[in-house]
């Protein structure tokens, strides 16, 4: 049984093994993003702070893309799926961020939640096929190939960094704060 905090976030195991701890922290960071975006309409999800064009809706769409890119494309060598496979990334390498304003809150949450579900399935598949040491199907241009462990830690870092942005954005929308 997983303990859940007052914001609906699953607490990572205090004394779990490496896999449970890493995935526990990734799910905690995912749930933090969901909490920061939950309950907002289109105006809240498109609000910006200062000179930045970053929005909570953009964060949801960007992290949906990052989930699919790392756990499906890099880890398993799969082709990009919709909507990512229809984007001219050379014309707009920030399409995930820029196009979010045209999406409804329901579309953004559904896109992100489906990406997280696919990622969980992809991670389970990789754990059954080599565990955290399993190497990705795609290599970097220099020839190095990240392990599942590296990808999971990178995703924790990606969410943690962007959750800091989400803190500022949410506070600017309605004053809600919290760790």
mmCIF file of C-alpha atoms in Angstrom:
data_model
loop_
_atom_site.group_PDB
_atom_site.id
_atom_site.type_symbol
_atom_site.label_atom_id
_atom_site.label_comp_id
_atom_site.label_asym_id
_atom_site.label_seq_id
_atom_site.Cartn_x
_atom_site.Cartn_y
_atom_site.Cartn_z
ATOM 1 C CA UNK A 1 0.000 0.000 0.000
ATOM 2 C CA UNK A 2 1.406 3.363 -1.024
ATOM 3 C CA UNK A 3 0.999 6.339 1.297
ATOM 4 C CA UNK A 4 -0.446 9.396 -0.435
ATOM 5 C CA UNK A 5 0.035 12.938 0.840
ATOM 6 C CA UNK A 6 -2.608 15.661 1.123
ATOM 7 C CA UNK A 7 -2.054 16.629 -2.525
ATOM 8 C CA UNK A 8 -2.553 13.112 -3.892
ATOM 9 C CA UNK A 9 1.141 12.395 -4.356
ATOM 10 C CA UNK A 10 2.407 8.874 -3.654
ATOM 11 C CA UNK A 11 5.212 8.895 -1.110
ATOM 12 C CA UNK A 12 8.373 7.164 -2.384
ATOM 13 C CA UNK A 13 9.381 4.137 -0.300
ATOM 14 C CA UNK A 14 11.598 5.028 2.635
ATOM 15 C CA UNK A 15 13.571 1.780 2.551
ATOM 16 C CA UNK A 16 12.784 0.302 -0.868
ATOM 17 C CA UNK A 17 15.132 -1.257 -3.361
ATOM 18 C CA UNK A 18 16.748 0.759 -6.125
ATOM 19 C CA UNK A 19 13.976 0.238 -8.687
ATOM 20 C CA UNK A 20 11.144 0.976 -6.255
ATOM 21 C CA UNK A 21 12.935 4.077 -4.957
ATOM 22 C CA UNK A 22 13.685 5.494 -8.402
ATOM 23 C CA UNK A 23 10.202 4.835 -9.754
ATOM 24 C CA UNK A 24 8.689 6.095 -6.492
ATOM 25 C CA UNK A 25 10.456 9.434 -6.858
ATOM 26 C CA UNK A 26 9.501 9.667 -10.543
ATOM 27 C CA UNK A 27 5.823 9.068 -9.692
ATOM 28 C CA UNK A 28 6.064 11.641 -6.877
ATOM 29 C CA UNK A 29 7.405 14.243 -9.332
ATOM 30 C CA UNK A 30 4.714 13.364 -11.873
ATOM 31 C CA UNK A 31 2.038 13.762 -9.214
ATOM 32 C CA UNK A 32 3.524 17.121 -8.203
ATOM 33 C CA UNK A 33 3.065 18.417 -11.748
ATOM 34 C CA UNK A 34 -0.519 17.120 -11.775
ATOM 35 C CA UNK A 35 -1.217 18.880 -8.457
ATOM 36 C CA UNK A 36 0.219 22.187 -9.715
ATOM 37 C CA UNK A 37 -1.973 22.039 -12.853
ATOM 38 C CA UNK A 38 -5.123 20.491 -11.367
ATOM 39 C CA UNK A 39 -8.288 22.552 -11.200
ATOM 40 C CA UNK A 40 -7.211 25.267 -13.598
ATOM 41 C CA UNK A 41 -9.031 26.326 -16.728
ATOM 42 C CA UNK A 42 -7.504 27.527 -19.953
ATOM 43 C CA UNK A 43 -6.621 30.948 -18.503
ATOM 44 C CA UNK A 44 -4.675 29.369 -15.645
ATOM 45 C CA UNK A 45 -2.864 26.939 -17.918
ATOM 46 C CA UNK A 46 -1.783 29.724 -20.287
ATOM 47 C CA UNK A 47 -0.658 32.233 -17.623
ATOM 48 C CA UNK A 48 2.973 33.335 -17.716
ATOM 49 C CA UNK A 49 5.342 34.887 -15.196
ATOM 50 C CA UNK A 50 7.633 37.797 -15.967
ATOM 51 C CA UNK A 51 9.420 37.739 -19.292
ATOM 52 C CA UNK A 52 9.057 33.980 -19.730
ATOM 53 C CA UNK A 53 6.567 32.476 -22.181
ATOM 54 C CA UNK A 54 6.447 29.219 -20.169
ATOM 55 C CA UNK A 55 2.972 28.067 -19.096
ATOM 56 C CA UNK A 56 1.553 25.212 -17.048
ATOM 57 C CA UNK A 57 -0.172 23.940 -20.194
ATOM 58 C CA UNK A 58 3.157 24.061 -21.993
ATOM 59 C CA UNK A 59 4.722 22.083 -19.154
ATOM 60 C CA UNK A 60 2.051 19.385 -19.449
ATOM 61 C CA UNK A 61 2.541 19.072 -23.208
ATOM 62 C CA UNK A 62 6.331 19.250 -23.022
ATOM 63 C CA UNK A 63 6.494 16.554 -20.350
ATOM 64 C CA UNK A 64 4.086 14.369 -22.343
ATOM 65 C CA UNK A 65 6.539 14.669 -25.224
ATOM 66 C CA UNK A 66 9.556 13.984 -23.017
ATOM 67 C CA UNK A 67 7.844 10.902 -21.504
ATOM 68 C CA UNK A 68 7.132 9.486 -24.980
ATOM 69 C CA UNK A 69 10.510 10.445 -26.376
ATOM 70 C CA UNK A 70 12.626 8.870 -23.634
ATOM 71 C CA UNK A 71 10.605 5.792 -22.709
ATOM 72 C CA UNK A 72 9.276 4.859 -26.143
ATOM 73 C CA UNK A 73 11.586 6.319 -28.762
ATOM 74 C CA UNK A 74 14.971 6.152 -26.998
ATOM 75 C CA UNK A 75 14.490 3.193 -24.668
ATOM 76 C CA UNK A 76 12.576 0.918 -27.034
ATOM 77 C CA UNK A 77 13.552 2.364 -30.423
ATOM 78 C CA UNK A 78 9.949 2.956 -31.430
ATOM 79 C CA UNK A 79 8.837 5.569 -33.942
ATOM 80 C CA UNK A 80 7.236 8.717 -32.646
ATOM 81 C CA UNK A 81 3.478 8.437 -32.200
ATOM 82 C CA UNK A 82 0.791 11.081 -32.642
ATOM 83 C CA UNK A 83 0.918 13.981 -32.265
ATOM 84 C CA UNK A 84 4.733 14.042 -32.197
ATOM 85 C CA UNK A 85 5.092 12.223 -35.542
ATOM 86 C CA UNK A 86 3.250 14.994 -37.425
ATOM 87 C CA UNK A 87 5.388 17.886 -36.184
ATOM 88 C CA UNK A 88 7.981 19.645 -38.313
ATOM 89 C CA UNK A 89 10.506 19.935 -35.488
ATOM 90 C CA UNK A 90 12.972 21.800 -37.731
ATOM 91 C CA UNK A 91 10.393 24.544 -38.298
ATOM 92 C CA UNK A 92 9.513 24.808 -34.590
ATOM 93 C CA UNK A 93 11.741 22.922 -32.167
ATOM 94 C CA UNK A 94 9.568 24.209 -29.304
ATOM 95 C CA UNK A 95 6.295 23.030 -30.853
ATOM 96 C CA UNK A 96 5.297 21.184 -27.696
ATOM 97 C CA UNK A 97 5.548 24.427 -25.728
ATOM 98 C CA UNK A 98 4.174 26.736 -28.410
ATOM 99 C CA UNK A 99 1.152 24.679 -29.456
ATOM 100 C CA UNK A 100 -0.169 24.056 -25.936
ATOM 101 C CA UNK A 101 -2.101 27.341 -25.855
ATOM 102 C CA UNK A 102 -4.415 26.005 -28.584
ATOM 103 C CA UNK A 103 -5.271 22.877 -26.563
ATOM 104 C CA UNK A 104 -7.998 22.655 -23.949
ATOM 105 C CA UNK A 105 -7.131 21.721 -20.362
ATOM 106 C CA UNK A 106 -8.850 18.370 -20.936
ATOM 107 C CA UNK A 107 -6.752 17.685 -24.047
ATOM 108 C CA UNK A 108 -3.526 18.621 -22.264
ATOM 109 C CA UNK A 109 -4.233 16.420 -19.239
ATOM 110 C CA UNK A 110 -5.340 13.500 -21.433
ATOM 111 C CA UNK A 111 -2.199 13.775 -23.582
ATOM 112 C CA UNK A 112 0.064 13.852 -20.533
ATOM 113 C CA UNK A 113 -1.767 11.092 -18.640
ATOM 114 C CA UNK A 114 -1.692 8.764 -21.663
ATOM 115 C CA UNK A 115 2.023 9.449 -22.122
ATOM 116 C CA UNK A 116 2.660 8.600 -18.449
ATOM 117 C CA UNK A 117 0.635 5.384 -18.805
ATOM 118 C CA UNK A 118 2.654 4.374 -21.896
ATOM 119 C CA UNK A 119 5.867 5.200 -20.051
ATOM 120 C CA UNK A 120 4.936 3.005 -17.109
ATOM 121 C CA UNK A 121 4.253 0.128 -19.509
ATOM 122 C CA UNK A 122 7.546 0.749 -21.331
ATOM 123 C CA UNK A 123 9.491 0.791 -18.064
ATOM 124 C CA UNK A 124 7.845 -2.440 -16.889
ATOM 125 C CA UNK A 125 8.750 -4.051 -20.215
ATOM 126 C CA UNK A 126 12.374 -2.914 -19.913
ATOM 127 C CA UNK A 127 12.610 -4.049 -16.282
ATOM 128 C CA UNK A 128 11.508 -7.513 -17.399
ATOM 129 C CA UNK A 129 14.179 -7.394 -20.108
ATOM 130 C CA UNK A 130 17.351 -6.542 -18.220
ATOM 131 C CA UNK A 131 16.307 -4.341 -15.327
ATOM 132 C CA UNK A 132 17.784 -0.932 -14.694
ATOM 133 C CA UNK A 133 20.984 -1.931 -16.516
ATOM 134 C CA UNK A 134 19.082 -2.504 -19.773
ATOM 135 C CA UNK A 135 20.480 -0.260 -22.467
ATOM 136 C CA UNK A 136 18.326 1.921 -24.678
ATOM 137 C CA UNK A 137 17.755 0.898 -28.293
ATOM 138 C CA UNK A 138 18.966 4.267 -29.548
ATOM 139 C CA UNK A 139 22.440 5.633 -28.966
ATOM 140 C CA UNK A 140 23.570 9.219 -28.768
ATOM 141 C CA UNK A 141 25.497 10.732 -31.702
ATOM 142 C CA UNK A 142 28.793 10.011 -29.884
ATOM 143 C CA UNK A 143 27.922 6.324 -29.613
ATOM 144 C CA UNK A 144 27.087 6.196 -25.915
ATOM 145 C CA UNK A 145 23.895 4.363 -24.982
ATOM 146 C CA UNK A 146 22.032 5.300 -21.795
ATOM 147 C CA UNK A 147 20.686 2.650 -19.453
ATOM 148 C CA UNK A 148 17.139 2.537 -18.130
ATOM 149 C CA UNK A 149 18.618 3.700 -14.808
ATOM 150 C CA UNK A 150 20.053 6.827 -16.474
ATOM 151 C CA UNK A 151 16.760 7.533 -18.267
ATOM 152 C CA UNK A 152 14.716 7.224 -15.047
ATOM 153 C CA UNK A 153 17.111 9.493 -13.132
ATOM 154 C CA UNK A 154 17.049 11.968 -16.021
ATOM 155 C CA UNK A 155 13.245 11.984 -15.944
ATOM 156 C CA UNK A 156 13.256 12.633 -12.185
ATOM 157 C CA UNK A 157 15.576 15.585 -12.829
ATOM 158 C CA UNK A 158 13.407 16.801 -15.728
ATOM 159 C CA UNK A 159 10.261 16.800 -13.605
ATOM 160 C CA UNK A 160 11.972 18.292 -10.543
ATOM 161 C CA UNK A 161 13.355 21.194 -12.578
ATOM 162 C CA UNK A 162 10.035 21.894 -14.263
ATOM 163 C CA UNK A 163 8.088 21.495 -11.027
ATOM 164 C CA UNK A 164 10.038 24.495 -9.755
ATOM 165 C CA UNK A 165 8.681 26.420 -12.717
ATOM 166 C CA UNK A 166 5.198 25.043 -11.989
ATOM 167 C CA UNK A 167 5.430 26.343 -8.406
ATOM 168 C CA UNK A 168 5.989 29.904 -9.639
ATOM 169 C CA UNK A 169 3.364 29.681 -12.366
ATOM 170 C CA UNK A 170 0.662 28.274 -10.091
ATOM 171 C CA UNK A 171 1.345 30.853 -7.405
ATOM 172 C CA UNK A 172 0.968 33.622 -9.993
ATOM 173 C CA UNK A 173 -2.411 32.231 -11.105
ATOM 174 C CA UNK A 174 -4.227 31.833 -7.795
ATOM 175 C CA UNK A 175 -1.715 32.110 -4.967
ATOM 176 C CA UNK A 176 -1.590 28.362 -4.292
ATOM 177 C CA UNK A 177 1.778 27.352 -2.912
ATOM 178 C CA UNK A 178 3.368 24.273 -1.430
ATOM 179 C CA UNK A 179 6.336 22.000 -1.919
#
